[in-house]
Short mmCIF file of C-alpha atoms in Angstrom, two decimals:
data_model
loop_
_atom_site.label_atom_id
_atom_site.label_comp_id
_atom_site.label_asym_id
_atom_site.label_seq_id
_atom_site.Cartn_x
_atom_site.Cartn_y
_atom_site.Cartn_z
CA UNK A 1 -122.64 202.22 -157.27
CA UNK A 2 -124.94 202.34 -160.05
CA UNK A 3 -127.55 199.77 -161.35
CA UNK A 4 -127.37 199.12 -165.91
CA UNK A 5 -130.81 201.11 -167.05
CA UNK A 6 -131.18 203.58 -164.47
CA UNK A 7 -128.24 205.21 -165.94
CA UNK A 8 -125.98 207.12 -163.24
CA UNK A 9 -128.58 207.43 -160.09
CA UNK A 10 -126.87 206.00 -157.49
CA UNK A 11 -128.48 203.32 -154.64
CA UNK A 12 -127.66 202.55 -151.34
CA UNK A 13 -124.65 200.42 -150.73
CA UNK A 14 -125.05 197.58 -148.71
CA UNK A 15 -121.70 195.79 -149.36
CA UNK A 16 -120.08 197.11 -146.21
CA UNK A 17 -116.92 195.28 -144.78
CA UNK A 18 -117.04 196.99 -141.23
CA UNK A 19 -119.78 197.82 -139.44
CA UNK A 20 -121.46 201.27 -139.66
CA UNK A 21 -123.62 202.63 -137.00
CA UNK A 22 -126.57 202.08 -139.45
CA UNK A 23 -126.10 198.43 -138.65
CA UNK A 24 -128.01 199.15 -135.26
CA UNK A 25 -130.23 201.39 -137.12
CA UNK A 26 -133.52 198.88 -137.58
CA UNK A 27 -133.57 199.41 -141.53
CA UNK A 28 -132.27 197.66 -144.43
CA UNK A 29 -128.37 197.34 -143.00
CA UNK A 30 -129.66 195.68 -139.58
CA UNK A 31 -131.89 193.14 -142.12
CA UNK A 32 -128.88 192.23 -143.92
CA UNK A 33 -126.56 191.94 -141.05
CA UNK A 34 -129.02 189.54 -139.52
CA UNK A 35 -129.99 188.08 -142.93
CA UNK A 36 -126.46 186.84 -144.20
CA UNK A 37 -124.43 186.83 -140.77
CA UNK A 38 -126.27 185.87 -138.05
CA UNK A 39 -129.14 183.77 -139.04
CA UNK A 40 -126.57 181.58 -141.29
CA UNK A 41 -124.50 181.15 -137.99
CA UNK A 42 -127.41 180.82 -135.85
CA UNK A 43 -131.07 180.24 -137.13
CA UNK A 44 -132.44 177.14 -135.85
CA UNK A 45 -136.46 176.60 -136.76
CA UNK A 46 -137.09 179.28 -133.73
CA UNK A 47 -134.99 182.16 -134.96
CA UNK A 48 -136.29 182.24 -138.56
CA UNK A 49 -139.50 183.56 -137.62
CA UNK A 50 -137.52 187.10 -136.82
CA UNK A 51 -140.63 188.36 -134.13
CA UNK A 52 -140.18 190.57 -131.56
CA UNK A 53 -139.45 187.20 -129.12
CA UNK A 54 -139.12 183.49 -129.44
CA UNK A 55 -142.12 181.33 -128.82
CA UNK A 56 -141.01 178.06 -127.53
CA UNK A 57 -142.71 175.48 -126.23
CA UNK A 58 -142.08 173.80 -123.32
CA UNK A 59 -142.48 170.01 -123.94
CA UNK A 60 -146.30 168.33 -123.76
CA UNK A 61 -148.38 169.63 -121.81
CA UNK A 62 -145.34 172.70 -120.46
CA UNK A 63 -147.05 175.12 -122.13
CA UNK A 64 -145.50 178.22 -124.47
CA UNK A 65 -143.06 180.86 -123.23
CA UNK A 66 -142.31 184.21 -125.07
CA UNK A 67 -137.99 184.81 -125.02
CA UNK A 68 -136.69 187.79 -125.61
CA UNK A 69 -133.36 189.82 -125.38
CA UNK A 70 -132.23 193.55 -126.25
CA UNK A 71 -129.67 195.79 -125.56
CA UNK A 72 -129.50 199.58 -124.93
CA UNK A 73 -126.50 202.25 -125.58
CA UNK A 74 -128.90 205.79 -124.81
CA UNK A 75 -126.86 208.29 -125.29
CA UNK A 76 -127.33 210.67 -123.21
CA UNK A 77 -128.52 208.61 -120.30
CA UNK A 78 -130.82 210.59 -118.54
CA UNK A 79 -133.36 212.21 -120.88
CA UNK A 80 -136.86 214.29 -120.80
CA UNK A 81 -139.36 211.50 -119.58
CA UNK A 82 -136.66 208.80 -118.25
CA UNK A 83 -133.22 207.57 -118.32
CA UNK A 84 -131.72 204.29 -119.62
CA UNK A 85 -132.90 202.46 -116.68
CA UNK A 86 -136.39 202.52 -117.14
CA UNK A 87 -135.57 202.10 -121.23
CA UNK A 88 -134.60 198.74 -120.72
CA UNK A 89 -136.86 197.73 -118.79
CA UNK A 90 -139.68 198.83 -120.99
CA UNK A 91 -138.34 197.55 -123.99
CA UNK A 92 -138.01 194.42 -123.25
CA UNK A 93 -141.34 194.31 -121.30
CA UNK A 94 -142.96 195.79 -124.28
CA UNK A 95 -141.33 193.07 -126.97
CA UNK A 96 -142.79 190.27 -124.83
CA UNK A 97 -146.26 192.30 -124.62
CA UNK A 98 -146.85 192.39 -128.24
CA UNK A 99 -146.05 188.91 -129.05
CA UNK A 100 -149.32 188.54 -126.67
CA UNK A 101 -147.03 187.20 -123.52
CA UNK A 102 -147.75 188.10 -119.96
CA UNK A 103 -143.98 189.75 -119.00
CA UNK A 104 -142.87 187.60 -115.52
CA UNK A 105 -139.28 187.77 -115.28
CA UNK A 106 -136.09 189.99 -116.25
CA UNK A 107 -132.39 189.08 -116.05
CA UNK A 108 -130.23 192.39 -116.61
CA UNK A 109 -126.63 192.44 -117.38
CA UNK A 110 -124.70 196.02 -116.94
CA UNK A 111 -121.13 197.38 -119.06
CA UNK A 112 -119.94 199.95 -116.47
CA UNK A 113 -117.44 202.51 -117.37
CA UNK A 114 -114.76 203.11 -115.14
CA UNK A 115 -115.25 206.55 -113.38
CA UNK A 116 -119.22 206.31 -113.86
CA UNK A 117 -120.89 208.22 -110.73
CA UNK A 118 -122.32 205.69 -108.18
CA UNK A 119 -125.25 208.27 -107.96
CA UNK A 120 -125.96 207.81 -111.49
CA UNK A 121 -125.68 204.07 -111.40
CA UNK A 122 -128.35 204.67 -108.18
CA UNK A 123 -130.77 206.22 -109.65
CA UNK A 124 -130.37 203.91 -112.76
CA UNK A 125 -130.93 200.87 -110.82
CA UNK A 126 -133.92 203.14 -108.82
CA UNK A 127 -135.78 203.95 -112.20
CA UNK A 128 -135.38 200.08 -113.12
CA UNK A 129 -137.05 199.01 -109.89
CA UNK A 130 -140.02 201.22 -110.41
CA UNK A 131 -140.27 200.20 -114.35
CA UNK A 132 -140.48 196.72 -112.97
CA UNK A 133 -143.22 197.34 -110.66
CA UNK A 134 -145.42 199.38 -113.22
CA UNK A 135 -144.94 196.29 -115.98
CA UNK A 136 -145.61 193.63 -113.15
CA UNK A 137 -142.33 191.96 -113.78
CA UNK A 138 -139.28 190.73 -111.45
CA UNK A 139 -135.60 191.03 -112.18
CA UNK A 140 -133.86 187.94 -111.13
CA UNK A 141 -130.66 187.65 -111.99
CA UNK A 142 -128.07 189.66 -113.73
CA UNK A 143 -124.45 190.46 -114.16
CA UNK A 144 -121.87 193.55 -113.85
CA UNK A 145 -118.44 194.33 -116.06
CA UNK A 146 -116.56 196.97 -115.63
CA UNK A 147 -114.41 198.71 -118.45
CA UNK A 148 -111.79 201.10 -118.79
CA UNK A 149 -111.86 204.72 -118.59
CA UNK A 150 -112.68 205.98 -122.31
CA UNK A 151 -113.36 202.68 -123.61
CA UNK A 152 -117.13 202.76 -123.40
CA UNK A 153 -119.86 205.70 -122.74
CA UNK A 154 -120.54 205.78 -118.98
CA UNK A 155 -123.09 202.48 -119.23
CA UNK A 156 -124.94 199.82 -121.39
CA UNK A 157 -127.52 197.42 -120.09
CA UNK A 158 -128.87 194.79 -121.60
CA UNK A 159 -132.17 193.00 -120.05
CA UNK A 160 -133.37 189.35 -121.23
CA UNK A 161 -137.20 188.83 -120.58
CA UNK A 162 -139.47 185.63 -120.46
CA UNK A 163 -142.83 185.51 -120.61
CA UNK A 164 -146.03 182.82 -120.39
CA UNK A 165 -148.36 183.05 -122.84
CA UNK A 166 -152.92 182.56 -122.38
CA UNK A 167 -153.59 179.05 -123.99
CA UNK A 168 -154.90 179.57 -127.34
CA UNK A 169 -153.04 183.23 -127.72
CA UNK A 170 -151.49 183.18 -131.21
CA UNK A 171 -149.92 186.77 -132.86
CA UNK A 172 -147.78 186.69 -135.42
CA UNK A 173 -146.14 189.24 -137.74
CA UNK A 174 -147.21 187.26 -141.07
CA UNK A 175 -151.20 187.02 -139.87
CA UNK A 176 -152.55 190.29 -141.95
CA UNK A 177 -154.86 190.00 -144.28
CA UNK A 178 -155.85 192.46 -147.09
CA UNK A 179 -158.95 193.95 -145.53
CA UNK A 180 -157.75 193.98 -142.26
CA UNK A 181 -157.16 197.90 -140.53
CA UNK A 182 -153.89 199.46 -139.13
CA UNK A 183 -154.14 201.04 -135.66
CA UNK A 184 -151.15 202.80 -133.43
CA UNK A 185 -151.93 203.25 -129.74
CA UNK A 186 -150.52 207.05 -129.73
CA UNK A 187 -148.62 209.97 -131.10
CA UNK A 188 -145.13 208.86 -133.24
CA UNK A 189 -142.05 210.04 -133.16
CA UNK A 190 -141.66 211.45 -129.64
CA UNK A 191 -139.05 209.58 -128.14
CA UNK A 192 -136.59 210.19 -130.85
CA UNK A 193 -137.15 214.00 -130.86
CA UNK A 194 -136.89 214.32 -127.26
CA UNK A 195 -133.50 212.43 -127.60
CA UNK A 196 -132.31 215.04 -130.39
CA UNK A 197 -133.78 217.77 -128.42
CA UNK A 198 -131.35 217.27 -125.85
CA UNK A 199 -128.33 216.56 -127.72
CA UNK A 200 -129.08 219.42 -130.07
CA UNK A 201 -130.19 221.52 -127.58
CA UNK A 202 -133.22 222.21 -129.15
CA UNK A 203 -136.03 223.62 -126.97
CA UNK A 204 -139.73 223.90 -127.52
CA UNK A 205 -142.52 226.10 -125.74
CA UNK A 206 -143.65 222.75 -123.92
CA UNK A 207 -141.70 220.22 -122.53
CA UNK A 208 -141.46 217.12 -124.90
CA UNK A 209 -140.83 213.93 -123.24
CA UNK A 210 -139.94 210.30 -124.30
CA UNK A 211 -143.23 208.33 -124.44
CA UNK A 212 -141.10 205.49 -122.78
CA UNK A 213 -143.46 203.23 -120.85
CA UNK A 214 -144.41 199.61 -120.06
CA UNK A 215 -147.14 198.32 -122.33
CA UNK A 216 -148.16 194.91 -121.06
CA UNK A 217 -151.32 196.16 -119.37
CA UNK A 218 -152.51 197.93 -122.81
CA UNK A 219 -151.71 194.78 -124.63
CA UNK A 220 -153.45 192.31 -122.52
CA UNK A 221 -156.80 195.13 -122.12
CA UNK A 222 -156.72 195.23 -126.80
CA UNK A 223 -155.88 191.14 -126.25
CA UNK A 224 -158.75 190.40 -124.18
CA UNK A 225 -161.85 192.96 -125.77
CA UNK A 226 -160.69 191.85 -129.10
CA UNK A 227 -159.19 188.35 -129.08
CA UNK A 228 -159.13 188.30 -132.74
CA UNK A 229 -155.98 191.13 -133.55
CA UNK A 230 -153.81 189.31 -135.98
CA UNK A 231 -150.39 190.61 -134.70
CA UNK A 232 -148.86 193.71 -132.55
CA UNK A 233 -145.72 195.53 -133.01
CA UNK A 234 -144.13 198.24 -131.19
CA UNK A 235 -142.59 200.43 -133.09
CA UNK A 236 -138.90 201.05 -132.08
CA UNK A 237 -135.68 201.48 -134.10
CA UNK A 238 -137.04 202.45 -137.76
CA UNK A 239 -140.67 203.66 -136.26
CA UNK A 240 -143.68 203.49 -137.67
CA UNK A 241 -142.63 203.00 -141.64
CA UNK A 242 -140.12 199.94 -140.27
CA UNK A 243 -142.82 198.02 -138.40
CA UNK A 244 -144.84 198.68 -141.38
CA UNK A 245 -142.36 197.28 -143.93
CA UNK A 246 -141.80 194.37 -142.18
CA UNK A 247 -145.65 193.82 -142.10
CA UNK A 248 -145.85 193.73 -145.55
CA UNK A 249 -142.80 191.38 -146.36
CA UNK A 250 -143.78 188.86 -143.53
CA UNK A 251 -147.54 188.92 -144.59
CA UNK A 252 -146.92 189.30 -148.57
CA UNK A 253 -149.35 192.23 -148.72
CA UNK A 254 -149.31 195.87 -149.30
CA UNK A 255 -150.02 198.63 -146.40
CA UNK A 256 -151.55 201.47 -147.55
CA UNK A 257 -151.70 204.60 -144.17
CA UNK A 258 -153.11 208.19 -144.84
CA UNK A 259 -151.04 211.10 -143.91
CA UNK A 260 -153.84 212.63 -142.26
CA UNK A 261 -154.52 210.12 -139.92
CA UNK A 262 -150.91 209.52 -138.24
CA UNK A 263 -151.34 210.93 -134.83
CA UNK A 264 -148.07 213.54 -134.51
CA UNK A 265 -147.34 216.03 -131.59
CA UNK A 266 -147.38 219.54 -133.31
CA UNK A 267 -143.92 219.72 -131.66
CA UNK A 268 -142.39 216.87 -133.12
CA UNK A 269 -143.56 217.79 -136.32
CA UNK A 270 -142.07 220.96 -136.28
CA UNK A 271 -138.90 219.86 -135.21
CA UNK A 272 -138.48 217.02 -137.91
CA UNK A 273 -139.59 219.92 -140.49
CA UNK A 274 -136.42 221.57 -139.08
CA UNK A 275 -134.16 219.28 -138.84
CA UNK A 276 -135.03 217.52 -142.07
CA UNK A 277 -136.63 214.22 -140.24
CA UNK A 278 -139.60 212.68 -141.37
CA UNK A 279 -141.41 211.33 -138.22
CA UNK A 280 -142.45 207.60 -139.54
CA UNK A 281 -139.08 207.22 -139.24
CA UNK A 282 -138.41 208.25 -135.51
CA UNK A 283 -138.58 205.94 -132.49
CA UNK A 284 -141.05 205.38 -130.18
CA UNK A 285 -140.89 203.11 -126.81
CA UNK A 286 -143.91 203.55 -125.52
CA UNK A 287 -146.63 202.85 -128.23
CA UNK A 288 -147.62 199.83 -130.70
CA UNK A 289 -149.10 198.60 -133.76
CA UNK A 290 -152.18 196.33 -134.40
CA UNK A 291 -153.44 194.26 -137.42
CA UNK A 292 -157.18 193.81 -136.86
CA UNK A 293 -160.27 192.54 -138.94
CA UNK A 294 -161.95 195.40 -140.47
CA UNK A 295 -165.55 194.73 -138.39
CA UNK A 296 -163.50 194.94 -134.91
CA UNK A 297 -161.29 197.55 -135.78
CA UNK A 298 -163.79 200.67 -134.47
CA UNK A 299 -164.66 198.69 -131.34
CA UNK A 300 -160.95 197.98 -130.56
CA UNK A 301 -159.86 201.78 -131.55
CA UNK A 302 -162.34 202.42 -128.84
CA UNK A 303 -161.27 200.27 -126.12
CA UNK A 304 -157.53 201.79 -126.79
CA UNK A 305 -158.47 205.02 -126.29
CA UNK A 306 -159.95 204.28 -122.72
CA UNK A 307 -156.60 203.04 -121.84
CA UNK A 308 -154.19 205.94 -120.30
CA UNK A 309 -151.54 205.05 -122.75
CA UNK A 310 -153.72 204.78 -125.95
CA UNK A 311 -155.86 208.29 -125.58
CA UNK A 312 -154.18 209.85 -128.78
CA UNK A 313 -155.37 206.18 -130.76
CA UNK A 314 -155.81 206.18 -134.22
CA UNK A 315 -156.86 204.11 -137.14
CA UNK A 316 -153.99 205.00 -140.14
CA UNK A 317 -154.42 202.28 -142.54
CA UNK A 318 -155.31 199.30 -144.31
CA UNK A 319 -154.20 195.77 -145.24
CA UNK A 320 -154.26 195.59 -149.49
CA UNK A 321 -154.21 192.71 -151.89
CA UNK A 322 -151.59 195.22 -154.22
CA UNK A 323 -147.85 195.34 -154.38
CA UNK A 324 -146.83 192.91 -151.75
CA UNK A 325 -144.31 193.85 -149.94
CA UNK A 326 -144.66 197.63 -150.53
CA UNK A 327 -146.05 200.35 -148.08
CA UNK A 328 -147.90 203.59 -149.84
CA UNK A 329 -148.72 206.98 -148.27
CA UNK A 330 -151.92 208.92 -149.39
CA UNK A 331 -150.24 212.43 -148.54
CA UNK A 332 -152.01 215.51 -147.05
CA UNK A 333 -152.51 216.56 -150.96
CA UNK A 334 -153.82 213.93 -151.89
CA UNK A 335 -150.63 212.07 -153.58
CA UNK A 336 -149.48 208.54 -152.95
CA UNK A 337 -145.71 207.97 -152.18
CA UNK A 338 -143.90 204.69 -151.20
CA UNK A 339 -142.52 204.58 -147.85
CA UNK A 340 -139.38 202.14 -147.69
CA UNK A 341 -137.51 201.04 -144.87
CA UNK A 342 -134.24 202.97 -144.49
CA UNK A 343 -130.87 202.18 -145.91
CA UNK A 344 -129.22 203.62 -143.07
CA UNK A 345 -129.16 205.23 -139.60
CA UNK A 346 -131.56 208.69 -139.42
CA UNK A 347 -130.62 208.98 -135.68
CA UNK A 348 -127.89 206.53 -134.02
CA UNK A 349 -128.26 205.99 -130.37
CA UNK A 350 -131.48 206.75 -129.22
CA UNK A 351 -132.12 203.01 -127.52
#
C-alpha cells in the first residue's frame, strides 16, 4: 500500500477482513475495530466517551456508578509476580480506580478448557480471593463454560466491575490542559518483559516480576491530597506511548515526555535493547498516569512516592498548546522524535 507523494514507502494497512491478533493489541487496529464496528453497532451517548469505564448515573438523587468490563487470555498463566487470577482482578479494579471510583463489586465469568488441572483452577480462584481482599472489593456472581480439549488455552476469565463514585469526583480523559504536568506512579514496561521472559526463556541476574497489583488505594490517597488531577490512566495494552496518544486526541493537545525522566528497570531496558522492544510500548498492570495543574504537580509527585506502589514516581512530561494530537520525545541526546500509537501487536497475549 502506498500513499501518491510519498512515492513507494509503504504504511500500515488497516483494511483487514479477518481479525489479526493486533486487533487486541491496544493501538491503532483495536481503535479502528472499535471505531467502525462496534461503536456503529453499539454506541449509545455512554459508550462514545471510550474511558476506561462507563459513568452512569443512577436517576435523581441515585448518585453515579463507574461500569466496567475486561477480559484476559495470559498466556502462560502463571507468571513471575502472579498468575491470571490475580490479573483480572486487578485490572478491572484498577480501570474503575482511575476513573476516580471506589471498586465495590466483581462478577467473574470463566472459559475452562477441558483437561485443565483442578489444582491450577485452585490456586487461580485462591490468587483471585486474595486480589479481592487487597483492592477491598467482593466477587458476587459469576459464570463457568467448559470447552473442548484443544479448542481454547487451558483458561480465560473475564471480570465485570462496578464502582460508586465521591460526589463532586469528575476525571476524564479529555480534561488536560497545555500547562498541565505528566506523572506515572512507577517503573514501565515490567509486566510485559516478565511475560516475554518466560516465554523466551530469558533470564536476568535478578528476578523480574509483573508489577500486577490493585491500585484503588493509590488512586483514592493522589484523589484526596490533590483533588484537582484532571484525569488518570493506567497504562495497559499499548503502555505508556498508548495512554499518551489517546491523551492527546481526547484533549486536542500535544504531550511532550523527556527520555530521561521515564522511570525504567535497568533490566527491562536491557532486555527490550535485545529483543528490539522499545519499553513505552510494553504493558504495565500495576501503575498509572496523571494529568495535573503545573502548581500541584511537585506536591502530588510527593504524596505518590509515600505510597508503597508509587516509590519509583516520576514527573515525565508536559501538556502543550502544539500539534494536537501528537506526542514528542526529547531523547537522551537531546533530539525530539514523535511517538505514535502502534499499528499493530508488539507482544500478543500478555493480559
Amino acid at each position: 500500500m502506498t500513499i501518491k507523494g510519498f512515492g513507494d514507502c509503504p504504511v500500515p494497512r488497516t483494511d483487514y477482513d479477518r481479525i489479526l491478533l493486533g486487533h487486541g493489541s491496544g493501538g491503532r487496529l483495536t481503535a479502528d475495530l472499535i471505531g467502525k464496528l462496534f461503536l456503529p453497532a453499539f454506541g449509545g451517548a455512554n459508550a462514545t466517551a471510550l474511558e476506561d469505564s462507563a459513568t452512569l448515573t443512577l436517576g435523581e438523587g441515585g448518585g453515579r456508578i463507574a461500569f466496567t468490563t475486561d477480559s484476559f487470555v495470559v498466556r502462560p498463566v502463571f507468571f513471575p509476580g502472579g498468575d491470571i487470577g490475580r490479573l483480572a482482578v486487578c485490572g478491572t479494579v484498577n480501570d474503575l480506580a482511575v476513573a476516580g471510583a471506589t471498586p465495590r463489586f466483581l462478577a467473574a465469568a470463566f472459559i475452562l478448557e477441558e483437561g485443565l488441572p483442578l489444582a491450577d483452577l485452585r490456586k487461580i480462584a485462591a490468587s483471585m480471593r486474595a486480589a479481592c481482599d487487597e483492592a477491598g472489593v467482593e466477587l458476587v456472581t459469576g459464570d463457568t463454560k467448559v470447552v473442548d480439549r484443544g479448542k481454547g488455552d487451558q483458561v480465560f476469565v473475564t471480570t465485570t466491575g462496578v464502582g460508586v463514585f465521591p460526589p463532586g469526583r469528575s476525571l476524564s480523559i479529555r480534561n488536560a490542559r497545555p500547562g498541565d504536568r505528566i506523572l506515572v506512579s512507577g517503573t514501565i514496561g515490567d509486566h510485559g518483559v516478565a511475560i516475554l521472559s518466560v516465554r523466551e526463556g530469558i533470564e536476568f541476574e535478578t528476578v523480574l516480576e509483573s508489577d500486577v497489583a490493585p491500585l484503588a488505594g493509590l488512586a483514592d490517597t493522589m484523589l484526596t491530597a490533590c483533588p484537582s488531577i484532571r484525569c488518570m490512566r493506567d497504562p495497559t495494552r499499548g503502555g505508556l506511548a498508548g495512554v499518551l496518544n489517546e491523551l492527546a486526541v481526547a484533549s486536542k493537545v500535544g504531550v511532550r515526555v523527556t527520555e530521561s525522566k521515564l522511570p525504567v528497570r535497568a533490566e527491562v531496558r536491557a532486555a527490550c535493547e535485545m529483543l528490539g522492544l522499545d519499553p513505552v510500548y510494553v504493558a504495565n498492570e500495576g501503575k498509572l498516569v496523571a494529568v495535573v495543574p503545573a502548581d500541584d504537580a511537585e506536591r502530588l509527585l510527593a504524596t505518590v512516592r509515600k505510597h508503597p506502589l508509587g516509590r519509583n514516581a516520576a514527573l515525565i512530561g508536559t501538556v502543550t498548546d502544539g500539534r494536537a494530537g501528537f506526542v514528542t520525545m526529547e531523547s537522551l541526546v537531546g533530539g525530539e522524535r514523535v511517538v505514535p500509537v502502534l499499528a499493530g501487536e508488539q507482544m500478543p497475549r500478555i493480559c
